[in-house]
C-alpha positions as CSV (number, residue, x, y, z in Angstrom):
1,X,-1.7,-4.8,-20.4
2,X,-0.9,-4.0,-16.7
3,X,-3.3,-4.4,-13.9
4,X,-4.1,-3.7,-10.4
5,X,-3.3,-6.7,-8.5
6,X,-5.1,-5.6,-5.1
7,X,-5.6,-2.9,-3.0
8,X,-5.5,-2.0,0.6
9,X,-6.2,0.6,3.3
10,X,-3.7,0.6,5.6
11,X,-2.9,2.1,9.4
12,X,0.3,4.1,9.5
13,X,0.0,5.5,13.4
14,X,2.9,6.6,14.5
15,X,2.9,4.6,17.4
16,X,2.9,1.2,15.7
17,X,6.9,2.3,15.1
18,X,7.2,2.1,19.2
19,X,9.0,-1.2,20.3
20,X,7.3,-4.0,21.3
21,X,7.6,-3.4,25.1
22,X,5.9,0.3,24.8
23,X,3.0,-1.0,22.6
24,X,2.3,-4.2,24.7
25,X,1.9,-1.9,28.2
26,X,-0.1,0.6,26.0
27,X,-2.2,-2.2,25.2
28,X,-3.0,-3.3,28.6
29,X,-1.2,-6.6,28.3
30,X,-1.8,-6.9,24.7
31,X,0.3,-5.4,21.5
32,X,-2.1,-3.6,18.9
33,X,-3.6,-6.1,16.4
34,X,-2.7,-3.7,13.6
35,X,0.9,-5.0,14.2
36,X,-0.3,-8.8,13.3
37,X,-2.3,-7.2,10.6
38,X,0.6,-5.8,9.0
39,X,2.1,-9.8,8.5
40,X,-1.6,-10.6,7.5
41,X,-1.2,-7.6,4.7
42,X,2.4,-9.1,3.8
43,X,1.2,-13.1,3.1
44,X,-1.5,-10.5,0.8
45,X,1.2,-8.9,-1.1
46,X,3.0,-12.1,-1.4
47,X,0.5,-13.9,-3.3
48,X,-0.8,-11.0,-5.7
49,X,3.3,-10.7,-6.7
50,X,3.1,-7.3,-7.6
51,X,5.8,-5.3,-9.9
52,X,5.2,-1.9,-8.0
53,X,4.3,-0.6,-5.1
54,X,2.1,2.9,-4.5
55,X,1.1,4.3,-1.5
56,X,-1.3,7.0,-1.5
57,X,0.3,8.9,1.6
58,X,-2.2,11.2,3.8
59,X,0.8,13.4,5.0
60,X,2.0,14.4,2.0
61,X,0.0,17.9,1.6
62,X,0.7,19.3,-2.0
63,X,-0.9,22.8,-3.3
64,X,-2.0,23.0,-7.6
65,X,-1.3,19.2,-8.6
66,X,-1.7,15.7,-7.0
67,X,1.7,15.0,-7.4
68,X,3.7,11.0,-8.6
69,X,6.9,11.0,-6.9
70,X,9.2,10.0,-10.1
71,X,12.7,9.7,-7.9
72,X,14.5,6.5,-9.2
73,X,15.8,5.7,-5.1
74,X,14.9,7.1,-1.9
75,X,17.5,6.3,1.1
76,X,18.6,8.1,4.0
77,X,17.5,8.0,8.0
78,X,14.0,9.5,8.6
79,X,13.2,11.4,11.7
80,X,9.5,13.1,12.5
81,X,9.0,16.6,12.7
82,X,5.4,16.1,14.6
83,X,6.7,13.2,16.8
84,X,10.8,13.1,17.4
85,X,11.0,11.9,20.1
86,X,10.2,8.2,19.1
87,X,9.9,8.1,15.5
88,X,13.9,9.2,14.7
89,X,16.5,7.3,13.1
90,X,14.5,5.0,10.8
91,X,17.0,3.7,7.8
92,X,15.3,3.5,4.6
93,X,16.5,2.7,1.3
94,X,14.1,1.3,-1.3
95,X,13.5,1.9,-5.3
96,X,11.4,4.5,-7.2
97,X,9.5,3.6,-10.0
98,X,9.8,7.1,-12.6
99,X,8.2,5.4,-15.8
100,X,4.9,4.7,-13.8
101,X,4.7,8.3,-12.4
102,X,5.6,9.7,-15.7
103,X,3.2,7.8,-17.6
104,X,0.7,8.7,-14.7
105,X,1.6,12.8,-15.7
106,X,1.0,12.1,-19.2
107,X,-2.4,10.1,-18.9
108,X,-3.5,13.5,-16.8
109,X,-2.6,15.5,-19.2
110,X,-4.5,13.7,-22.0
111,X,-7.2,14.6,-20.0
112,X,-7.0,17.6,-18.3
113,X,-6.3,16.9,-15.0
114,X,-3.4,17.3,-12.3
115,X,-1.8,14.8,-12.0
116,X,2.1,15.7,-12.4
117,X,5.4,14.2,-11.5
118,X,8.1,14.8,-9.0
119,X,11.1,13.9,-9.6
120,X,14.1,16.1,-7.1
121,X,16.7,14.1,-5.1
122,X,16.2,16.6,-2.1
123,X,12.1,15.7,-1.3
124,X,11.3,14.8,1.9
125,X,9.8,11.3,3.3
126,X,6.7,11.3,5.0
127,X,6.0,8.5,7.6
128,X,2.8,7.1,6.2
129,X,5.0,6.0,3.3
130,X,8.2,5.3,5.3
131,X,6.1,3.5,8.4
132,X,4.5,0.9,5.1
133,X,7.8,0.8,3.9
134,X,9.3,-0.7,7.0
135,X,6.5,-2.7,8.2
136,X,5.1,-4.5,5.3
137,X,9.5,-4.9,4.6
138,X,9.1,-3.3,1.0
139,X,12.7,-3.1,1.0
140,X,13.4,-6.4,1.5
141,X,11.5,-7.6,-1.2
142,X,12.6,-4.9,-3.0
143,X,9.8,-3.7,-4.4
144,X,9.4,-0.3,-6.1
145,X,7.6,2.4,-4.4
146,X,6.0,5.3,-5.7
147,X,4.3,7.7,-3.5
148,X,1.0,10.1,-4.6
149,X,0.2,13.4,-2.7
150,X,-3.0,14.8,-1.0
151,X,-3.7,17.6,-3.0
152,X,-4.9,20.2,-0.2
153,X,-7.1,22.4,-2.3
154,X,-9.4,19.9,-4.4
155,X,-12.9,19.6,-3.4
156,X,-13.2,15.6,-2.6
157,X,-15.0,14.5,-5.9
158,X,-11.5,15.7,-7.7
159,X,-9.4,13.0,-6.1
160,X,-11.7,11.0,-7.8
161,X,-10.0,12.1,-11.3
162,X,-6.9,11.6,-10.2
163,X,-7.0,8.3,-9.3
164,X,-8.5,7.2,-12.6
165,X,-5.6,8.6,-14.4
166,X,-3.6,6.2,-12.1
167,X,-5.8,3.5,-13.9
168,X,-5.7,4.4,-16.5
169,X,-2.0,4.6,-16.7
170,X,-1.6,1.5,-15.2
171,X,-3.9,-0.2,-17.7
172,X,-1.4,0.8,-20.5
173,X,1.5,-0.3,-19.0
174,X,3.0,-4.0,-19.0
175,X,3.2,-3.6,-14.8
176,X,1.3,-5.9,-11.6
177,X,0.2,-2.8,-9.3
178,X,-0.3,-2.6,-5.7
179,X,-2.4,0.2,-4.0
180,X,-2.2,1.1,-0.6
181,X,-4.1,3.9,0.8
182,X,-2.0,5.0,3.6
183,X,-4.0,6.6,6.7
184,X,-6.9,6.6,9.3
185,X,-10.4,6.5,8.5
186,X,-12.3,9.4,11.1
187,X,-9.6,11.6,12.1
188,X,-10.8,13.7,14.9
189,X,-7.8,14.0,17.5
190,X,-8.2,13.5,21.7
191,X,-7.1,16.6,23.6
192,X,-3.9,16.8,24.8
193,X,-5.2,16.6,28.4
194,X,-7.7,13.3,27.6
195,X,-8.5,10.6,29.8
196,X,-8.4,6.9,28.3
197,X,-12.7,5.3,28.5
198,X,-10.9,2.0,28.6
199,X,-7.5,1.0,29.7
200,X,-6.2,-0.6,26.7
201,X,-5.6,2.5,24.4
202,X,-6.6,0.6,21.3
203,X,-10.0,-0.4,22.2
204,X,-12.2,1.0,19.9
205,X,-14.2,3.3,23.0
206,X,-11.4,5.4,22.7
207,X,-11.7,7.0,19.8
208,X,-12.9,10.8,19.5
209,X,-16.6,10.4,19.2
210,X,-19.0,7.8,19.6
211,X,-20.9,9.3,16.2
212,X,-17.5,8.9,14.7
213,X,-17.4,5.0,16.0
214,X,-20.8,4.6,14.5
215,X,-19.8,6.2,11.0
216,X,-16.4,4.7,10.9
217,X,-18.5,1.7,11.3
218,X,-20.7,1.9,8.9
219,X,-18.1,2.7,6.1
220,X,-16.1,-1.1,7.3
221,X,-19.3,-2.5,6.5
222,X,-20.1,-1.0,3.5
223,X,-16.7,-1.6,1.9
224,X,-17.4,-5.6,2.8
225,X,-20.1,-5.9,1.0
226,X,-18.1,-3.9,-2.4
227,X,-20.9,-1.0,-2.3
228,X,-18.2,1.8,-2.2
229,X,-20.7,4.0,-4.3
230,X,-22.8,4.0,-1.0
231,X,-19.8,5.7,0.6
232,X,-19.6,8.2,-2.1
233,X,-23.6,9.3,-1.7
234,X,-23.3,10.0,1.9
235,X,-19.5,11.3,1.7
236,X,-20.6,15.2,1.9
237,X,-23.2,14.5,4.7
238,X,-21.3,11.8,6.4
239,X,-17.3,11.0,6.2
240,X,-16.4,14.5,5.2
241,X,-17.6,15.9,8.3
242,X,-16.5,13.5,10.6
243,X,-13.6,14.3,9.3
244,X,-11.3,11.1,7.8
245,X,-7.4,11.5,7.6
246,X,-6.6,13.7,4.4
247,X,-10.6,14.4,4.0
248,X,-10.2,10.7,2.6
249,X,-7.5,11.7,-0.3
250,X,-6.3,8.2,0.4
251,X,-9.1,6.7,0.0
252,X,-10.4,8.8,-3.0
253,X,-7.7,8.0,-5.7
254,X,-7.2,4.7,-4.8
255,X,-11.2,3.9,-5.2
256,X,-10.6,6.4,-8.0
257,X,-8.2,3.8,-9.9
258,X,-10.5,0.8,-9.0
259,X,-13.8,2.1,-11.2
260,X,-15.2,4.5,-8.6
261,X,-18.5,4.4,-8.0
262,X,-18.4,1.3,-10.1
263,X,-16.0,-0.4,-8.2
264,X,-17.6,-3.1,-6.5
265,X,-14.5,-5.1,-4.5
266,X,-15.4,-6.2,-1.2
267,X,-13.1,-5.3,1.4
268,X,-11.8,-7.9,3.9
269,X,-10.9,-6.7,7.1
270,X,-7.1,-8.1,8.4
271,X,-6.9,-6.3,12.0
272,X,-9.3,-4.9,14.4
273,X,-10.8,-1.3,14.5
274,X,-8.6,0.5,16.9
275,X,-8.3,4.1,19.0
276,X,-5.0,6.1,18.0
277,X,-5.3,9.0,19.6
278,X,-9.1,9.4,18.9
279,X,-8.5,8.5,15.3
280,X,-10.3,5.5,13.5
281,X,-7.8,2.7,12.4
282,X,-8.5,-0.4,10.7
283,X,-6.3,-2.4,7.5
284,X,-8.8,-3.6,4.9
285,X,-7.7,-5.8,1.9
286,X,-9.5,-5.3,-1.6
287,X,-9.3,-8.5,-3.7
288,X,-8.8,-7.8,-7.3
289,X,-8.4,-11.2,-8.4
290,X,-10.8,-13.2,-7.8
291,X,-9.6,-16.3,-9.0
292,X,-7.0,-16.0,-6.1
293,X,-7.3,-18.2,-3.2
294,X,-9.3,-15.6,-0.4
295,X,-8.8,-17.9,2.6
296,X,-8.9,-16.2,6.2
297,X,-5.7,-14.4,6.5
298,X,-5.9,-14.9,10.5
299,X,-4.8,-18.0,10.0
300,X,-1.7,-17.4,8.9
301,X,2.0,-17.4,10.4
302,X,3.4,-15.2,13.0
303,X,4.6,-12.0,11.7
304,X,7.5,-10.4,13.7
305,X,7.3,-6.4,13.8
306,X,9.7,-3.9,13.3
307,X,11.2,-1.8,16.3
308,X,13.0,1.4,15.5
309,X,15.8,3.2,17.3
């Protein structure tokens, strides 16, 4: 019987691909602590041991059907269409996982749902996968990855579906899952023309709205204390409005796969809350088992990041 070995949301920002130099003078002195989150994240992944990777990426805008990328290997050099100027030339070369996604299709099916896989050599990347990929060094551990969609026209409560067929499929198979929800919490953007509150771009003043602060806030604490159904009750009068990244897709199918407004793991926090361009970022570890040792990742070794070309 396969299970879900743990679960995370994770930052992708762009700007976390800049080198070291670049992040460090955008930081006022400082590099983002997202960065030394992502090694926190890694000692994570290490321990759970899982067999496959999948990233529920916030960029990847599909029409009809959540879509389970089934390729059996992705490789090639990825360059951003929103941001080429710095995010270009980014090798990648990493392993599918097709039996998972078609499983996935077939669980959906059972049931009704839309869940369907991909599988066409030709498909493009999307950096909230590629950006994991690199910094969490997927490739080195050679890990599978398999990438879900954000389904553009579902009403929130159907990504809910979705990511229970994930469970479910997982539950049938003999495979150690990982789930990363790849994107931003609020996910209100700064004009173009915007003037920095505080002079280390990350601090969390800069971020759109203080009412989006408050409510991104709010949600970090609620997902401590495991009460994710809380989240749910106030999504149409809270989050959905602010709005997060992908009207919280992300977020959705992977709490989805977990039990939904059953699920009750607490989230641990492994980086500050931090400004990207008036977007809400944070990385927040789910433990889904608890026997595991849940000591203070802070505490662990230096984590070198990746710098792109």
């Amino acid at each position: 019987m396969g299970k879900i070995v743990g679960a995370a949301i994770v930052s992708h920002h762009p700007g976390l691909m800049q080198c070291e130099e670049f992040r460090v003078y955008m930081g006022a002195g400082a590099d983002s602590d997202l960065i030394a989150g992502y090694g926190r994240l890694r000692k994570k992944i290490e321990a759970v041991k899982p067999d496959v990777v999948m990233i529920f990426d916030s960029h990847w805008f599909t029409t009809g059907y959540h879509l389970v990328d089934a390729g059996e290997r992705y490789s090639g050099t990825y360059i951003s269409d929103e941001m080429p100027w710095y995010l270009h030339g980014v090798p990648y070369d990493y392993r599918g996982h097709p039996e998972l996604a078609l499983a996935i299709e077939a669980v959906s099916r059972e049931r009704g749902g839309y869940n369907r896989a991909i599988r066409h050599p030709e498909l493009g990347r999307h950096y909230p996968t590629i950006n994991l990929v690199k910094q969490l060094r997927l490739e080195t551990m050679d890990l599978p990855v398999v990438a879900v969609s954000s389904c553009q026209n579902c009403d929130w409560e159907q990504f809910l579906p979705s990511g229970e067929a994930i469970g479910e499929a997982i539950r049938r198979s003999d495979l150690r899952v990982l789930l990363l929800a790849s994107g931003a919490l609020s996910h209100k953007f700064n004009g173009i023309d915007w003037k920095p509150r505080n002079p280390r771009i990350y601090h969390e003043s800069n971020v759109s709205r203080p009412e989006n602060i408050e409510s991104d806030k709010q949600a970090i604490a609620l997902m401590k204390e495991g009460r994710h159904d809380l989240i749910l009750e106030r999504w149409d009068e809270d989050y959905r409005r602010k709005p997060w990244e992908a009207f919280g897709a992300h977020y959705l199918q992977m709490l989805g796969a977990l039990g939904g407004t059953a699920c009750r793991f607490k989230g641990e926090t492994l980086s500050d809350y931090e400004n990207a361009r008036g977007t809400g970022n944070i990385h927040v570890w789910f433990e889904t088992q608890p026997h595991l040792d849940t000591q203070d990742a802070r505490g662990l070794s230096e984590y070198t990041p990746i710098v792109t070309a």
